[in-house]
């Protein structure tokens, strides 16, 4: 396929250039604008140029750029020679010219036609318009260190804190959460259920009726499961319901839960959990100021404050835990997680401690 070529001879810039066009018959015809070949048509101020598309197809982007170059040369030829010798800034002569529609493209069978009109635009209009695109602030699960604001119950600014990316920005995995919760619920079962067998159930040991002569079934006592107040057949016995789960999976589950709360914006870092008094109304007022909060889990680093325990023990939607007791199931039960600065440091140190094999 011969490409379209634009050449200017010695006749000057004001004259129309000759063109080498590849037409439908596959021949290269050197023509002027006054005598176009039969297969290349011209109507008004537009010239339709047909290119043969091979089996792979010609990229419309390359064709569009080629025709834009042709339109640009034609526009330059239409300008006075003085303007071409001393060009003005592009916004003066070309601004009205680059504010129209895009060059049309219409494929038909094995051909692709691009029509170039006078004063056509070279820049797509969507690139010239201003659009507001909503993009997420960050990608979750990039193991990137995050900076969060530190405050307290009164909303005072206490600076900033860096959260370790390998603890608070891990990929969210529901399968890990499911395995950890299943392990946690199974392990916390007491397993003290017990039923009495024939040897332990209360009842006499005498034979209820003679072995023969009554026509009834033979029995040696009345403590069997088929009798009233008898034993339980295959009943439960005390046992452990705990299942095994690797330590690295348990640790990963806690990381995923913390990362999920942070990604939702429901992880708050406080300087401390100090209250002015042990009155319940104080903590109720502080929690009521939090937006979209139904249940709150307060996590402190070391020993819990007595005022905090007294103020929250009568509220079913506020629970307090030390760092050592923080777990996945408790995090999922509460929609808002409040941790102190000391609690965050202890959790990060706990997650970075090597696992004892």
CSV table of C-alpha atoms in Angstrom, one decimal:
chain,number,residue,atom,x,y,z
A,1,UNK,CA,0.0,0.0,0.0
A,2,UNK,CA,1.5,3.3,-1.1
A,3,UNK,CA,1.2,6.0,1.5
A,4,UNK,CA,-0.3,9.4,0.8
A,5,UNK,CA,2.4,11.9,0.0
A,6,UNK,CA,2.2,15.7,-0.1
A,7,UNK,CA,4.8,17.6,-2.1
A,8,UNK,CA,5.1,21.3,-3.0
A,9,UNK,CA,6.9,22.2,-6.2
A,10,UNK,CA,8.4,25.4,-7.5
A,11,UNK,CA,5.0,26.9,-8.3
A,12,UNK,CA,4.9,28.4,-4.8
A,13,UNK,CA,3.0,27.8,-1.5
A,14,UNK,CA,-0.2,29.5,-2.7
A,15,UNK,CA,-0.8,26.8,-5.3
A,16,UNK,CA,-2.5,23.4,-4.6
A,17,UNK,CA,0.0,20.5,-4.1
A,18,UNK,CA,-0.2,17.4,-6.1
A,19,UNK,CA,-1.1,14.1,-4.4
A,20,UNK,CA,-0.2,10.5,-4.8
A,21,UNK,CA,-3.4,8.6,-3.9
A,22,UNK,CA,-3.8,4.9,-3.5
A,23,UNK,CA,-7.3,4.3,-4.9
A,24,UNK,CA,-9.6,1.3,-5.0
A,25,UNK,CA,-8.1,0.0,-8.2
A,26,UNK,CA,-4.7,-0.4,-6.4
A,27,UNK,CA,-2.9,2.0,-8.7
A,28,UNK,CA,-0.9,5.1,-7.8
A,29,UNK,CA,-2.3,8.1,-9.7
A,30,UNK,CA,-0.5,11.4,-9.6
A,31,UNK,CA,-3.3,13.9,-10.0
A,32,UNK,CA,-4.0,17.5,-9.3
A,33,UNK,CA,-7.1,18.8,-7.5
A,34,UNK,CA,-8.6,19.9,-10.8
A,35,UNK,CA,-8.7,16.3,-12.3
A,36,UNK,CA,-9.3,13.7,-9.6
A,37,UNK,CA,-9.4,10.1,-10.6
A,38,UNK,CA,-12.7,8.3,-11.0
A,39,UNK,CA,-12.2,6.3,-7.8
A,40,UNK,CA,-11.3,9.3,-5.7
A,41,UNK,CA,-14.2,11.7,-5.2
A,42,UNK,CA,-14.3,15.4,-4.2
A,43,UNK,CA,-17.4,17.3,-3.2
A,44,UNK,CA,-17.5,21.0,-2.2
A,45,UNK,CA,-14.6,21.7,0.1
A,46,UNK,CA,-14.1,18.0,1.1
A,47,UNK,CA,-11.9,15.3,-0.4
A,48,UNK,CA,-12.5,11.7,0.4
A,49,UNK,CA,-9.4,9.5,0.4
A,50,UNK,CA,-9.8,5.8,0.4
A,51,UNK,CA,-7.1,3.4,1.7
A,52,UNK,CA,-7.1,-0.3,1.2
A,53,UNK,CA,-7.1,-2.2,4.5
A,54,UNK,CA,-5.2,-5.4,4.6
A,55,UNK,CA,-6.2,-8.5,6.5
A,56,UNK,CA,-4.9,-7.1,9.8
A,57,UNK,CA,-6.6,-3.8,9.4
A,58,UNK,CA,-5.1,-0.3,9.5
A,59,UNK,CA,-5.1,1.5,12.7
A,60,UNK,CA,-7.5,4.4,12.6
A,61,UNK,CA,-5.2,6.4,14.9
A,62,UNK,CA,-2.5,6.4,12.2
A,63,UNK,CA,-4.9,7.3,9.5
A,64,UNK,CA,-6.4,10.1,11.5
A,65,UNK,CA,-3.0,11.6,12.2
A,66,UNK,CA,-2.1,11.4,8.5
A,67,UNK,CA,-5.2,13.3,7.5
A,68,UNK,CA,-4.6,15.9,10.2
A,69,UNK,CA,-1.2,16.6,8.7
A,70,UNK,CA,-2.8,17.1,5.3
A,71,UNK,CA,-5.4,19.4,6.7
A,72,UNK,CA,-2.7,21.4,8.5
A,73,UNK,CA,-0.7,21.8,5.3
A,74,UNK,CA,-3.7,23.0,3.4
A,75,UNK,CA,-4.5,25.5,6.1
A,76,UNK,CA,-1.0,26.9,6.0
A,77,UNK,CA,-1.2,27.2,2.2
A,78,UNK,CA,-4.4,29.1,2.5
A,79,UNK,CA,-2.7,31.8,4.7
A,80,UNK,CA,-1.0,34.8,3.1
A,81,UNK,CA,2.8,34.6,2.5
A,82,UNK,CA,3.5,37.3,5.0
A,83,UNK,CA,1.7,35.3,7.7
A,84,UNK,CA,3.8,32.2,6.8
A,85,UNK,CA,7.1,34.3,6.9
A,86,UNK,CA,6.3,35.9,10.2
A,87,UNK,CA,3.9,33.5,12.0
A,88,UNK,CA,1.7,34.9,14.7
A,89,UNK,CA,1.0,33.1,18.0
A,90,UNK,CA,-1.0,29.9,17.4
A,91,UNK,CA,-3.9,31.2,19.4
A,92,UNK,CA,-4.5,34.1,17.0
A,93,UNK,CA,-5.0,32.4,13.6
A,94,UNK,CA,-5.5,28.8,14.6
A,95,UNK,CA,-7.8,29.1,17.7
A,96,UNK,CA,-11.0,29.2,15.7
A,97,UNK,CA,-9.7,26.5,13.5
A,98,UNK,CA,-9.0,24.0,16.3
A,99,UNK,CA,-12.4,24.4,18.0
A,100,UNK,CA,-14.5,22.3,15.7
A,101,UNK,CA,-15.4,18.6,15.5
A,102,UNK,CA,-13.1,15.7,15.0
A,103,UNK,CA,-12.3,14.2,11.6
A,104,UNK,CA,-15.0,11.6,10.8
A,105,UNK,CA,-14.0,8.0,10.3
A,106,UNK,CA,-16.3,5.5,8.5
A,107,UNK,CA,-15.2,1.9,7.7
A,108,UNK,CA,-16.9,0.1,4.8
A,109,UNK,CA,-16.0,-3.5,4.0
A,110,UNK,CA,-12.3,-3.7,3.2
A,111,UNK,CA,-11.8,0.1,3.0
A,112,UNK,CA,-11.6,2.8,5.5
A,113,UNK,CA,-12.6,6.3,4.5
A,114,UNK,CA,-11.4,9.5,6.2
A,115,UNK,CA,-13.0,12.7,5.1
A,116,UNK,CA,-11.0,15.9,5.5
A,117,UNK,CA,-12.9,19.2,5.5
A,118,UNK,CA,-11.6,22.6,5.5
A,119,UNK,CA,-11.0,24.2,9.0
A,120,UNK,CA,-11.2,20.8,10.7
A,121,UNK,CA,-10.1,20.2,14.3
A,122,UNK,CA,-6.9,18.4,15.1
A,123,UNK,CA,-7.5,18.0,18.9
A,124,UNK,CA,-10.4,15.8,20.1
A,125,UNK,CA,-13.0,17.9,21.9
A,126,UNK,CA,-13.0,15.6,24.9
A,127,UNK,CA,-9.4,16.6,25.6
A,128,UNK,CA,-10.3,20.2,25.6
A,129,UNK,CA,-13.2,19.9,28.0
A,130,UNK,CA,-12.7,19.8,31.8
A,131,UNK,CA,-14.1,16.7,33.5
A,132,UNK,CA,-14.3,15.8,37.2
A,133,UNK,CA,-13.2,12.2,37.6
A,134,UNK,CA,-13.6,10.4,40.9
A,135,UNK,CA,-10.6,8.3,41.7
A,136,UNK,CA,-9.8,6.5,44.9
A,137,UNK,CA,-7.3,8.2,47.2
A,138,UNK,CA,-5.1,5.2,47.3
A,139,UNK,CA,-4.9,1.5,46.4
A,140,UNK,CA,-5.6,-0.9,49.2
A,141,UNK,CA,-3.1,-3.6,49.9
A,142,UNK,CA,0.0,-1.9,48.7
A,143,UNK,CA,1.9,-2.4,52.0
A,144,UNK,CA,2.5,1.4,52.1
A,145,UNK,CA,3.1,3.2,55.4
A,146,UNK,CA,0.2,5.5,56.2
A,147,UNK,CA,0.0,8.7,58.2
A,148,UNK,CA,-3.0,9.2,60.3
A,149,UNK,CA,-4.2,12.0,62.6
A,150,UNK,CA,-4.0,11.6,66.4
A,151,UNK,CA,-6.7,13.1,68.5
A,152,UNK,CA,-8.6,12.4,71.7
A,153,UNK,CA,-12.2,12.3,73.0
A,154,UNK,CA,-12.4,16.1,73.0
A,155,UNK,CA,-11.3,16.3,69.3
A,156,UNK,CA,-8.0,18.1,70.1
A,157,UNK,CA,-5.2,17.8,67.6
A,158,UNK,CA,-2.4,15.7,69.0
A,159,UNK,CA,-0.2,15.4,65.9
A,160,UNK,CA,0.3,12.6,63.5
A,161,UNK,CA,1.3,9.0,63.6
A,162,UNK,CA,2.8,6.6,61.0
A,163,UNK,CA,1.0,3.3,60.6
A,164,UNK,CA,3.2,0.4,59.4
A,165,UNK,CA,2.1,-0.7,55.9
A,166,UNK,CA,2.8,-4.4,56.6
A,167,UNK,CA,0.2,-4.3,59.4
A,168,UNK,CA,-2.4,-1.7,58.4
A,169,UNK,CA,-2.3,-1.9,54.6
A,170,UNK,CA,-2.4,-5.6,53.6
A,171,UNK,CA,-4.6,-7.0,50.9
A,172,UNK,CA,-8.2,-7.7,52.1
A,173,UNK,CA,-8.9,-11.4,52.1
A,174,UNK,CA,-12.3,-12.7,53.2
A,175,UNK,CA,-11.1,-16.3,53.2
A,176,UNK,CA,-8.5,-15.6,55.9
A,177,UNK,CA,-11.1,-13.7,58.0
A,178,UNK,CA,-13.5,-16.7,57.7
A,179,UNK,CA,-10.9,-19.2,58.8
A,180,UNK,CA,-9.8,-17.1,61.7
A,181,UNK,CA,-13.3,-16.5,62.9
A,182,UNK,CA,-14.2,-20.1,62.6
A,183,UNK,CA,-11.1,-21.1,64.6
A,184,UNK,CA,-11.8,-18.5,67.2
A,185,UNK,CA,-15.5,-19.4,67.8
A,186,UNK,CA,-14.6,-23.1,67.9
A,187,UNK,CA,-11.8,-22.6,70.4
A,188,UNK,CA,-13.9,-20.6,72.8
A,189,UNK,CA,-16.5,-23.3,73.2
A,190,UNK,CA,-16.2,-24.8,76.7
A,191,UNK,CA,-17.0,-28.3,75.6
A,192,UNK,CA,-18.5,-29.3,79.1
A,193,UNK,CA,-21.6,-30.9,77.7
A,194,UNK,CA,-22.2,-34.4,79.1
A,195,UNK,CA,-25.0,-36.9,79.0
A,196,UNK,CA,-25.5,-40.0,81.3
A,197,UNK,CA,-25.0,-43.5,80.0
A,198,UNK,CA,-26.5,-46.7,81.4
A,199,UNK,CA,-23.9,-47.0,84.0
A,200,UNK,CA,-24.3,-43.4,85.4
A,201,UNK,CA,-28.1,-42.9,85.1
A,202,UNK,CA,-30.2,-43.1,88.2
A,203,UNK,CA,-32.4,-46.3,88.5
A,204,UNK,CA,-32.8,-49.7,90.0
A,205,UNK,CA,-30.8,-52.7,88.9
A,206,UNK,CA,-33.4,-55.4,89.5
A,207,UNK,CA,-34.9,-57.4,86.7
A,208,UNK,CA,-38.3,-55.9,85.9
A,209,UNK,CA,-40.1,-59.2,85.0
A,210,UNK,CA,-39.2,-62.8,84.5
A,211,UNK,CA,-37.1,-63.9,81.6
A,212,UNK,CA,-39.8,-66.2,80.1
A,213,UNK,CA,-43.5,-66.6,80.3
A,214,UNK,CA,-44.8,-63.0,80.0
A,215,UNK,CA,-44.5,-62.7,76.3
A,216,UNK,CA,-42.7,-59.4,76.7
A,217,UNK,CA,-39.1,-58.6,75.6
A,218,UNK,CA,-36.4,-59.7,78.0
A,219,UNK,CA,-34.7,-56.9,80.1
A,220,UNK,CA,-32.3,-57.0,83.0
A,221,UNK,CA,-32.9,-53.4,84.2
A,222,UNK,CA,-34.9,-50.2,83.5
A,223,UNK,CA,-32.0,-47.9,82.8
A,224,UNK,CA,-31.9,-48.4,79.1
A,225,UNK,CA,-32.5,-45.6,76.5
A,226,UNK,CA,-35.9,-47.1,75.5
A,227,UNK,CA,-37.4,-46.5,79.0
A,228,UNK,CA,-38.6,-43.3,80.7
A,229,UNK,CA,-35.8,-41.7,82.8
A,230,UNK,CA,-33.4,-43.9,81.1
A,231,UNK,CA,-29.9,-43.2,79.7
A,232,UNK,CA,-29.1,-41.2,76.6
A,233,UNK,CA,-28.0,-43.1,73.5
A,234,UNK,CA,-24.8,-41.8,71.9
A,235,UNK,CA,-25.0,-38.6,73.8
A,236,UNK,CA,-22.4,-35.8,74.0
A,237,UNK,CA,-19.4,-36.1,76.3
A,238,UNK,CA,-16.9,-33.4,77.4
A,239,UNK,CA,-14.4,-32.7,74.6
A,240,UNK,CA,-12.5,-29.9,73.0
A,241,UNK,CA,-14.0,-28.3,69.8
A,242,UNK,CA,-10.8,-26.4,69.0
A,243,UNK,CA,-9.4,-26.8,65.5
A,244,UNK,CA,-5.8,-26.2,64.4
A,245,UNK,CA,-4.8,-23.0,62.6
A,246,UNK,CA,-1.3,-21.9,61.7
A,247,UNK,CA,0.1,-18.9,63.7
A,248,UNK,CA,0.9,-17.0,60.5
A,249,UNK,CA,-2.7,-17.3,59.4
A,250,UNK,CA,-4.0,-16.0,62.7
A,251,UNK,CA,-1.6,-13.1,62.5
A,252,UNK,CA,-2.6,-12.4,58.9
A,253,UNK,CA,-6.3,-12.4,59.9
A,254,UNK,CA,-5.7,-9.7,62.5
A,255,UNK,CA,-3.7,-7.6,59.9
A,256,UNK,CA,-6.6,-8.0,57.4
A,257,UNK,CA,-9.2,-6.9,60.0
A,258,UNK,CA,-7.1,-3.8,61.0
A,259,UNK,CA,-6.5,-2.9,57.3
A,260,UNK,CA,-10.2,-3.2,56.5
A,261,UNK,CA,-11.2,-0.9,59.3
A,262,UNK,CA,-8.5,1.6,58.3
A,263,UNK,CA,-9.7,1.5,54.6
A,264,UNK,CA,-13.3,2.2,55.7
A,265,UNK,CA,-12.1,5.2,57.7
A,266,UNK,CA,-13.3,3.5,61.0
A,267,UNK,CA,-10.0,3.3,62.7
A,268,UNK,CA,-9.3,6.2,65.0
A,269,UNK,CA,-6.0,6.8,66.8
A,270,UNK,CA,-6.2,8.6,70.2
A,271,UNK,CA,-3.4,9.9,72.3
A,272,UNK,CA,-5.1,8.3,75.4
A,273,UNK,CA,-8.4,7.2,76.7
A,274,UNK,CA,-8.5,9.4,79.8
A,275,UNK,CA,-11.9,10.6,81.1
A,276,UNK,CA,-12.6,13.4,83.6
A,277,UNK,CA,-14.7,11.1,85.8
A,278,UNK,CA,-16.2,7.6,85.9
A,279,UNK,CA,-19.7,8.9,84.9
A,280,UNK,CA,-21.3,7.1,82.1
A,281,UNK,CA,-22.7,10.3,80.6
A,282,UNK,CA,-19.1,11.5,79.7
A,283,UNK,CA,-18.4,8.6,77.4
A,284,UNK,CA,-21.9,8.7,76.0
A,285,UNK,CA,-21.4,12.3,75.0
A,286,UNK,CA,-18.0,11.6,73.4
A,287,UNK,CA,-19.3,8.6,71.4
A,288,UNK,CA,-22.4,10.5,70.2
A,289,UNK,CA,-20.2,13.0,68.5
A,290,UNK,CA,-18.7,10.3,66.3
A,291,UNK,CA,-20.4,10.0,62.9
A,292,UNK,CA,-21.9,6.8,61.7
A,293,UNK,CA,-21.0,4.9,64.9
A,294,UNK,CA,-23.2,2.2,66.4
A,295,UNK,CA,-20.7,0.0,68.3
A,296,UNK,CA,-17.3,1.1,69.5
A,297,UNK,CA,-14.3,-1.0,70.6
A,298,UNK,CA,-11.8,0.9,72.7
A,299,UNK,CA,-8.3,-0.6,72.8
A,300,UNK,CA,-5.7,0.6,75.2
A,301,UNK,CA,-2.0,-0.4,75.4
A,302,UNK,CA,-1.4,-1.4,78.9
A,303,UNK,CA,-3.7,-1.7,82.0
A,304,UNK,CA,-7.2,-0.3,81.5
A,305,UNK,CA,-8.1,2.8,83.3
A,306,UNK,CA,-10.5,2.3,86.2
A,307,UNK,CA,-12.6,5.3,85.2
A,308,UNK,CA,-12.9,4.0,81.7
A,309,UNK,CA,-14.1,0.5,82.9
A,310,UNK,CA,-16.6,2.0,85.3
A,311,UNK,CA,-17.9,4.4,82.6
A,312,UNK,CA,-18.4,1.8,79.9
A,313,UNK,CA,-19.5,-1.3,81.9
A,314,UNK,CA,-23.2,-0.4,81.7
A,315,UNK,CA,-23.2,0.3,77.9
A,316,UNK,CA,-23.7,-2.6,75.6
A,317,UNK,CA,-22.5,-0.7,72.5
A,318,UNK,CA,-19.1,0.2,74.0
A,319,UNK,CA,-16.5,-2.4,74.9
A,320,UNK,CA,-12.9,-2.0,76.2
A,321,UNK,CA,-10.0,-4.4,75.6
A,322,UNK,CA,-6.3,-4.3,76.2
A,323,UNK,CA,-3.9,-4.8,73.4
A,324,UNK,CA,-3.2,-8.4,74.3
A,325,UNK,CA,-7.0,-9.2,74.0
A,326,UNK,CA,-7.5,-7.6,70.6
A,327,UNK,CA,-8.9,-10.2,68.2
A,328,UNK,CA,-10.6,-10.5,64.8
A,329,UNK,CA,-14.0,-11.4,66.0
A,330,UNK,CA,-14.2,-8.4,68.3
A,331,UNK,CA,-13.1,-6.1,65.5
A,332,UNK,CA,-15.9,-7.4,63.3
A,333,UNK,CA,-18.5,-7.0,65.9
A,334,UNK,CA,-17.8,-3.3,66.2
A,335,UNK,CA,-18.1,-0.8,63.4
A,336,UNK,CA,-15.6,1.6,64.9
A,337,UNK,CA,-12.2,0.8,66.3
A,338,UNK,CA,-10.5,3.3,68.6
A,339,UNK,CA,-6.8,2.6,69.5
A,340,UNK,CA,-4.4,4.6,71.5
A,341,UNK,CA,-0.9,5.5,70.3
A,342,UNK,CA,0.5,3.0,72.8
A,343,UNK,CA,-1.8,0.3,71.6
A,344,UNK,CA,-0.8,0.8,67.9
A,345,UNK,CA,2.9,0.5,68.9
A,346,UNK,CA,2.3,-2.7,70.9
A,347,UNK,CA,0.3,-4.2,68.0
A,348,UNK,CA,3.0,-3.4,65.5
A,349,UNK,CA,5.7,-4.9,67.8
A,350,UNK,CA,3.5,-8.0,68.3
A,351,UNK,CA,3.1,-8.4,64.5
A,352,UNK,CA,6.8,-8.0,63.9
A,353,UNK,CA,7.8,-10.6,66.5
A,354,UNK,CA,9.1,-13.8,64.9
A,355,UNK,CA,6.9,-16.8,65.2
A,356,UNK,CA,8.2,-19.5,67.5
A,357,UNK,CA,8.2,-22.8,65.6
